[in-house]
Short mmCIF file of C-alpha atoms in Angstrom, two decimals:
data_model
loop_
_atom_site.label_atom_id
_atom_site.label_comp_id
_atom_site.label_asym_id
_atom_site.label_seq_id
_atom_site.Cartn_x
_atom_site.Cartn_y
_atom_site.Cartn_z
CA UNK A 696 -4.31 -8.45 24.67
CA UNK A 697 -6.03 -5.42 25.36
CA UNK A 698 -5.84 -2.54 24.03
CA UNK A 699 -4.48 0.17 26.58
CA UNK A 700 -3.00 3.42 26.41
CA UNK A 701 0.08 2.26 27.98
CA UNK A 702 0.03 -0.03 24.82
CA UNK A 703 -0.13 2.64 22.36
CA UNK A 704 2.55 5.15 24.11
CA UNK A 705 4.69 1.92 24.44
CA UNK A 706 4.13 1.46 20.43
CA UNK A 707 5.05 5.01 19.39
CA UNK A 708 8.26 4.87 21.17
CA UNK A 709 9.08 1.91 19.55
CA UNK A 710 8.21 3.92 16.35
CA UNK A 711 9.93 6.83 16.78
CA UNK A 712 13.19 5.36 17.94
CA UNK A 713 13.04 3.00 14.46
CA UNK A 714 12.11 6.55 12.70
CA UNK A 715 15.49 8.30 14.25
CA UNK A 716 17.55 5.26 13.71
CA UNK A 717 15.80 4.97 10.08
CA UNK A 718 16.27 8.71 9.17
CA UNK A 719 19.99 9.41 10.84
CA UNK A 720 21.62 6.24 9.04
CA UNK A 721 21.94 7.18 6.02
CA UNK A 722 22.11 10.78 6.21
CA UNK A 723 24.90 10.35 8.53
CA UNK A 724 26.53 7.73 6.41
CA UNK A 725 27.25 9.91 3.75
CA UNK A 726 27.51 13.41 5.74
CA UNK A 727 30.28 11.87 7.40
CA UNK A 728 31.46 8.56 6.37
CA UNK A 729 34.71 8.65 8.64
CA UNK A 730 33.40 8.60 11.39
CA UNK A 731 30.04 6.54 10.54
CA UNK A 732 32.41 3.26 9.48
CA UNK A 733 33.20 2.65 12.75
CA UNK A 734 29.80 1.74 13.79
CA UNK A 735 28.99 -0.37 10.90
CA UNK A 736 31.30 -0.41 7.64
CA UNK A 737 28.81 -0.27 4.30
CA UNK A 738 30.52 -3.80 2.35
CA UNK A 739 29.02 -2.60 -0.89
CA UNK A 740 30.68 0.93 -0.77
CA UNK A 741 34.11 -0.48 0.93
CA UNK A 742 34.04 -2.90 -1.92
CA UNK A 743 34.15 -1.03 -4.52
CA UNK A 744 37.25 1.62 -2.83
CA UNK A 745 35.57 3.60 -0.13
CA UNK A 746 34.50 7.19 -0.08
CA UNK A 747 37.11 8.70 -0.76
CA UNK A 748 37.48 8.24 -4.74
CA UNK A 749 33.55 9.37 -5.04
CA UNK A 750 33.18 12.84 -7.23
CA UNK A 751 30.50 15.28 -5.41
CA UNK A 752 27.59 13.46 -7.52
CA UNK A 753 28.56 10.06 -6.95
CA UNK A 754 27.98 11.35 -3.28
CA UNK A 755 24.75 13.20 -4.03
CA UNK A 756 23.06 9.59 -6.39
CA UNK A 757 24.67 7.24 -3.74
CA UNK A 758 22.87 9.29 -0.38
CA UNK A 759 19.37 9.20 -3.03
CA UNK A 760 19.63 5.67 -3.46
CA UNK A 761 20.43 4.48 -0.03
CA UNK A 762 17.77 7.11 1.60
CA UNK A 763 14.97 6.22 -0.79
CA UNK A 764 14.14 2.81 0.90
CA UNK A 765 14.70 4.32 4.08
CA UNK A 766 12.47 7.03 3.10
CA UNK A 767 9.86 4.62 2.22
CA UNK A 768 9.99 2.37 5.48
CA UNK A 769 10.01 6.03 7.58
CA UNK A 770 7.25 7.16 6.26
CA UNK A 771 5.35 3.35 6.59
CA UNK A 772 6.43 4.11 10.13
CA UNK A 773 4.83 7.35 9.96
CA UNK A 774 1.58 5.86 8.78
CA UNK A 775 1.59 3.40 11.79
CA UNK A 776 1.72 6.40 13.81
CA UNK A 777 -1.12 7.85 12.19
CA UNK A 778 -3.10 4.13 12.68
CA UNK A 779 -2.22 4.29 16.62
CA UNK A 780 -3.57 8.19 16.62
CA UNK A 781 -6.75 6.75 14.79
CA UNK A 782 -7.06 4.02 17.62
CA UNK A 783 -6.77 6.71 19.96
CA UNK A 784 -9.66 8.21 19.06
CA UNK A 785 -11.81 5.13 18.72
CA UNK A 786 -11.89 5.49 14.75
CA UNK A 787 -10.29 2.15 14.19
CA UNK A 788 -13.05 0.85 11.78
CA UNK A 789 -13.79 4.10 9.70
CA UNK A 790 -12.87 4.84 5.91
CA UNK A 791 -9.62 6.52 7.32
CA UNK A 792 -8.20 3.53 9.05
CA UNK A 793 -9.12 1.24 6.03
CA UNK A 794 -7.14 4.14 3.66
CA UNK A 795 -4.19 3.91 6.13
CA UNK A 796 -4.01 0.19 6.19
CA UNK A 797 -4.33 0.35 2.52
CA UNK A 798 -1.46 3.12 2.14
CA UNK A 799 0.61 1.19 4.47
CA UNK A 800 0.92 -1.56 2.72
CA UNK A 801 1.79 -0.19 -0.60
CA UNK A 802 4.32 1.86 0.65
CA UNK A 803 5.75 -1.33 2.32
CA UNK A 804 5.16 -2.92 -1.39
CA UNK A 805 8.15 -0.06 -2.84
CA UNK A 806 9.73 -0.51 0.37
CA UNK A 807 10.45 -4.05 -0.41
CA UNK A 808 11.24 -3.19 -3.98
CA UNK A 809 13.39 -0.25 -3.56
CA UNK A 810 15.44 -2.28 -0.74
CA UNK A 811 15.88 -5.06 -3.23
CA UNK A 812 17.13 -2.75 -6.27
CA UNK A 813 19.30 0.17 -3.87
CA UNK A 814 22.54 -2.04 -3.85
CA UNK A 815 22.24 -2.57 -7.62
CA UNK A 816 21.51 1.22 -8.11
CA UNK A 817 24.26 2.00 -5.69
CA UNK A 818 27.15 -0.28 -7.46
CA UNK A 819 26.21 1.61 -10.90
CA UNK A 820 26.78 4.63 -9.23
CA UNK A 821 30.32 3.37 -7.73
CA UNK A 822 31.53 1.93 -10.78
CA UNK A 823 29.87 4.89 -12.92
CA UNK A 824 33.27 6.92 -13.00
CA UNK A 825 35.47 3.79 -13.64
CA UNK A 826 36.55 2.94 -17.00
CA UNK A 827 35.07 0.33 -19.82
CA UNK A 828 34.56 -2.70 -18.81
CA UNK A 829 34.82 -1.99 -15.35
CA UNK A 830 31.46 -0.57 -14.90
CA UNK A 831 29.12 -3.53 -13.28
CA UNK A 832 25.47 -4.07 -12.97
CA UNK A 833 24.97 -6.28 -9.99
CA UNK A 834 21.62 -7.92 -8.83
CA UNK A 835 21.20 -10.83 -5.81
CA UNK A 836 18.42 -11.63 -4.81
CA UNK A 837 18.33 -13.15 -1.09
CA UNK A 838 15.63 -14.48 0.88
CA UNK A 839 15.96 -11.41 3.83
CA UNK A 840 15.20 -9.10 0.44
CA UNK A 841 11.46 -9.90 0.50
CA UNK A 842 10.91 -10.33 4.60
CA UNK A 843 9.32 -6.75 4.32
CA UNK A 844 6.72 -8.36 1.89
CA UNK A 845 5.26 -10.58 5.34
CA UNK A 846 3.79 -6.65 6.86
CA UNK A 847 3.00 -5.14 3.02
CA UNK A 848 0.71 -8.21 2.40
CA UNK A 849 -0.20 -8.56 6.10
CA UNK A 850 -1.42 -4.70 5.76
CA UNK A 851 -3.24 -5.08 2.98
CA UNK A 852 -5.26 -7.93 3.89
CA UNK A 853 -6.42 -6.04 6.95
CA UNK A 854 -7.14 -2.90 4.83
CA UNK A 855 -9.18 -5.24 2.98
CA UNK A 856 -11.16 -6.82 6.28
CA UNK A 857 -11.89 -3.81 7.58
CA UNK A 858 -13.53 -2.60 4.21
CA UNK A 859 -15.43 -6.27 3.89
CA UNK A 860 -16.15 -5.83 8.07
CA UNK A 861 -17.49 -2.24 7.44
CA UNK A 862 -19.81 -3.28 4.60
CA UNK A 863 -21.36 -6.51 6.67
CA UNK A 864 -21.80 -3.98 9.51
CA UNK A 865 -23.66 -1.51 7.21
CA UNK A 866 -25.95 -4.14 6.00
CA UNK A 867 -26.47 -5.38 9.35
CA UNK A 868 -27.66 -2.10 10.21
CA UNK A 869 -29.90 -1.99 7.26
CA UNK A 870 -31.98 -5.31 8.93
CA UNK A 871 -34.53 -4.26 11.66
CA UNK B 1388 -38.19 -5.95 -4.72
CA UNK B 1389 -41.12 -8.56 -5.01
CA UNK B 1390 -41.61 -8.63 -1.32
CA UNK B 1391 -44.25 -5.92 -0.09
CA UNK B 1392 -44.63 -5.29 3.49
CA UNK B 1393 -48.45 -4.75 4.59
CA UNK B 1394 -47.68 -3.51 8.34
CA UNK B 1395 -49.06 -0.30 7.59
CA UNK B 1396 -52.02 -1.45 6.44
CA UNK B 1397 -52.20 -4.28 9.35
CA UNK B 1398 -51.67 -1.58 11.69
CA UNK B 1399 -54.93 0.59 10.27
CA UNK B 1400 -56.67 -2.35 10.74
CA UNK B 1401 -55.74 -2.64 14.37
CA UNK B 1402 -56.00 0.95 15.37
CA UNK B 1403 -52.31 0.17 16.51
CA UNK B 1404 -49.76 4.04 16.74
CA UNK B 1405 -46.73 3.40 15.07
CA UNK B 1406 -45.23 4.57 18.22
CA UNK B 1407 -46.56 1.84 20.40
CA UNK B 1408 -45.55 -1.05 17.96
CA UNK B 1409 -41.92 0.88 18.09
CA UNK B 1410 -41.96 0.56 21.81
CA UNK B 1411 -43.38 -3.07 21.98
CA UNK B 1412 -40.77 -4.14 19.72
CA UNK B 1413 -37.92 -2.11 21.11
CA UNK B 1414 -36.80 -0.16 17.94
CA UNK B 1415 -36.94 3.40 17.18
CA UNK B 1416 -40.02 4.88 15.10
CA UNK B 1417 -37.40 5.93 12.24
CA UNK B 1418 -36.63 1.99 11.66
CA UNK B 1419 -40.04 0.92 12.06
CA UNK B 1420 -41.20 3.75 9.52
CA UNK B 1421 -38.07 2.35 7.03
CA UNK B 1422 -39.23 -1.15 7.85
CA UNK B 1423 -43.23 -0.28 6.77
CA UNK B 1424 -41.94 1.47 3.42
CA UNK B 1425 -39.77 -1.54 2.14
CA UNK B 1426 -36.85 0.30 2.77
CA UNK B 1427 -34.69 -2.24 5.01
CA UNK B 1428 -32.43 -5.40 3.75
CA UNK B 1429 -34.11 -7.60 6.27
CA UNK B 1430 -35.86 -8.23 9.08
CA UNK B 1431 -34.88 -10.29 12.21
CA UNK B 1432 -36.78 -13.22 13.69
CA UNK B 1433 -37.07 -11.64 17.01
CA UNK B 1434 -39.05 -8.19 15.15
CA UNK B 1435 -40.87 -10.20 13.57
CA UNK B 1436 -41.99 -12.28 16.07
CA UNK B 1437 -42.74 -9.46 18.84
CA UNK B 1438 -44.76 -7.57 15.46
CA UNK B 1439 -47.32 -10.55 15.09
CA UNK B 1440 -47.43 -10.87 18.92
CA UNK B 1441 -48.21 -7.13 19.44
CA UNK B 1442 -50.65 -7.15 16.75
CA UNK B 1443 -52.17 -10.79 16.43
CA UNK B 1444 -51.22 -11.71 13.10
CA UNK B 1445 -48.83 -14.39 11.41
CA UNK B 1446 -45.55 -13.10 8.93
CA UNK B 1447 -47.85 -13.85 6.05
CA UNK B 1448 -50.07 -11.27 7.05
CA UNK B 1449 -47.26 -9.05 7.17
CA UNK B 1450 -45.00 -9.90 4.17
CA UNK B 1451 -46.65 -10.61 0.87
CA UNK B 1452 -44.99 -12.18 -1.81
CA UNK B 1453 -45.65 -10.42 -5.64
CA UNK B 1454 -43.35 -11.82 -8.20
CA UNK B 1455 -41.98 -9.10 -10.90
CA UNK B 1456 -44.05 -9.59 -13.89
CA UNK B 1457 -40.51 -8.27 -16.15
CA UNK B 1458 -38.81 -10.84 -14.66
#
């Protein structure tokens, strides 16, 4: 497939309709949880007895843990913004695409990992309040956890062509 | 690097302008100045070939081997 404008303004609205739907979830969730349930009801935070019983920093450390991945895949969607701006300007191949590719997939990397760990976070914060014994430390892992890893690893292996690529082309240029 | 390129000296013996061999060839006088001071990674077939047609010689003439004596 080539590689069109059309493409690219067909890419970044895909991107910045994931970045809206990214960024307003959470913040909405817990700015107004009434009315955000009945779209799509948390089951961790139902669970464990709803909003209402939260004290103000229950509210505060459960929005921080449920942002933070969320914060992590906007601003991976961010960077592929930044990669489509770079194609733009025919600078695919350069240092800065290789440092976005790079970036990209590291931030993925505590994507995945902050995903995994924010319903375990977000249950000590629940049960934080409740009395001994009742406090829980929960941790699943499932199979959908690590599908974020496929795009991290995916990234970095291209960061790493393109850096292999651009030294082969140097040294091809260094042959007469 | 034990390989010494003699096209400068090859082209003194010819009377041949750098700038004609360039054009012959079809690379620019910069690469062909790099290429008579050792300072490329390589040279292709097709240089070398049009270099010993424009100027008569074999790649022997042009490239001599001198092993490192500390190695």
């Amino acid at each position: 497939m080539r590689i069109r404008p059309s493409n690219i303004s067909l890419l970044r609205v895909v991107i910045i309709i994931s970045l809206i739907g990214v960024i307003v979830a959470p913040v909405w969730m817990w700015l107004d949880p009434a009315s955000f349930v009945k779209f799509g009801t948390d089951d961790v935070i139902m669970r464990y007895g709803g909003f209402e019983r939260l004290v103000p920093w229950q509210y505060a450390a459960g929005f921080v843990v449920t942002a933070l991945p969320q914060a992590l895949l906007a601003w991976s969607l961010c960077l592929i913004w930044r990669l489509t701006s770079l194609v733009d300007a025919g600078r695919w191949f350069d240092d800065a695409s290789e440092s976005v590719w790079r970036t990209s997939g590291k931030v993925m990397l505590w994507y995945v990992l902050a995903n995994w760990l924010s319903p375990t976070a977000l249950i000590l914060v629940l049960t934080a309040t409740l009395g001994p014994g009742k406090r829980e430390l929960a941790l699943s892992i499932q199979s959908q956890d690590f599908l974020g890893l496929i795009p991290a690893l995916m990234a970095l292996v291209i960061a790493r062509m393109v850096a292999l690529a651009r030294a082969q082309r140097d040294e091809l240029n260094e042959i007469v | 690097m034990p390989i010494t390129v003699k096209l400068d000296v090859i082209l003194a013996d010819r009377k041949v302008k750098s700038k004609d061999l360039a054009n012959h060839i079809g690379i620019t006088e910069a690469n062909l100045s790099l290429l008579k001071s050792g300072k490329v990674k390589g040279v292709r077939f097709g240089t070398l070939e049009a270099i010993c047609e424009y100027l008569a010689c074999q790649p022997g003439d042009i490239l001599i081997y001198e092993p490192d004596p500390e190695a």
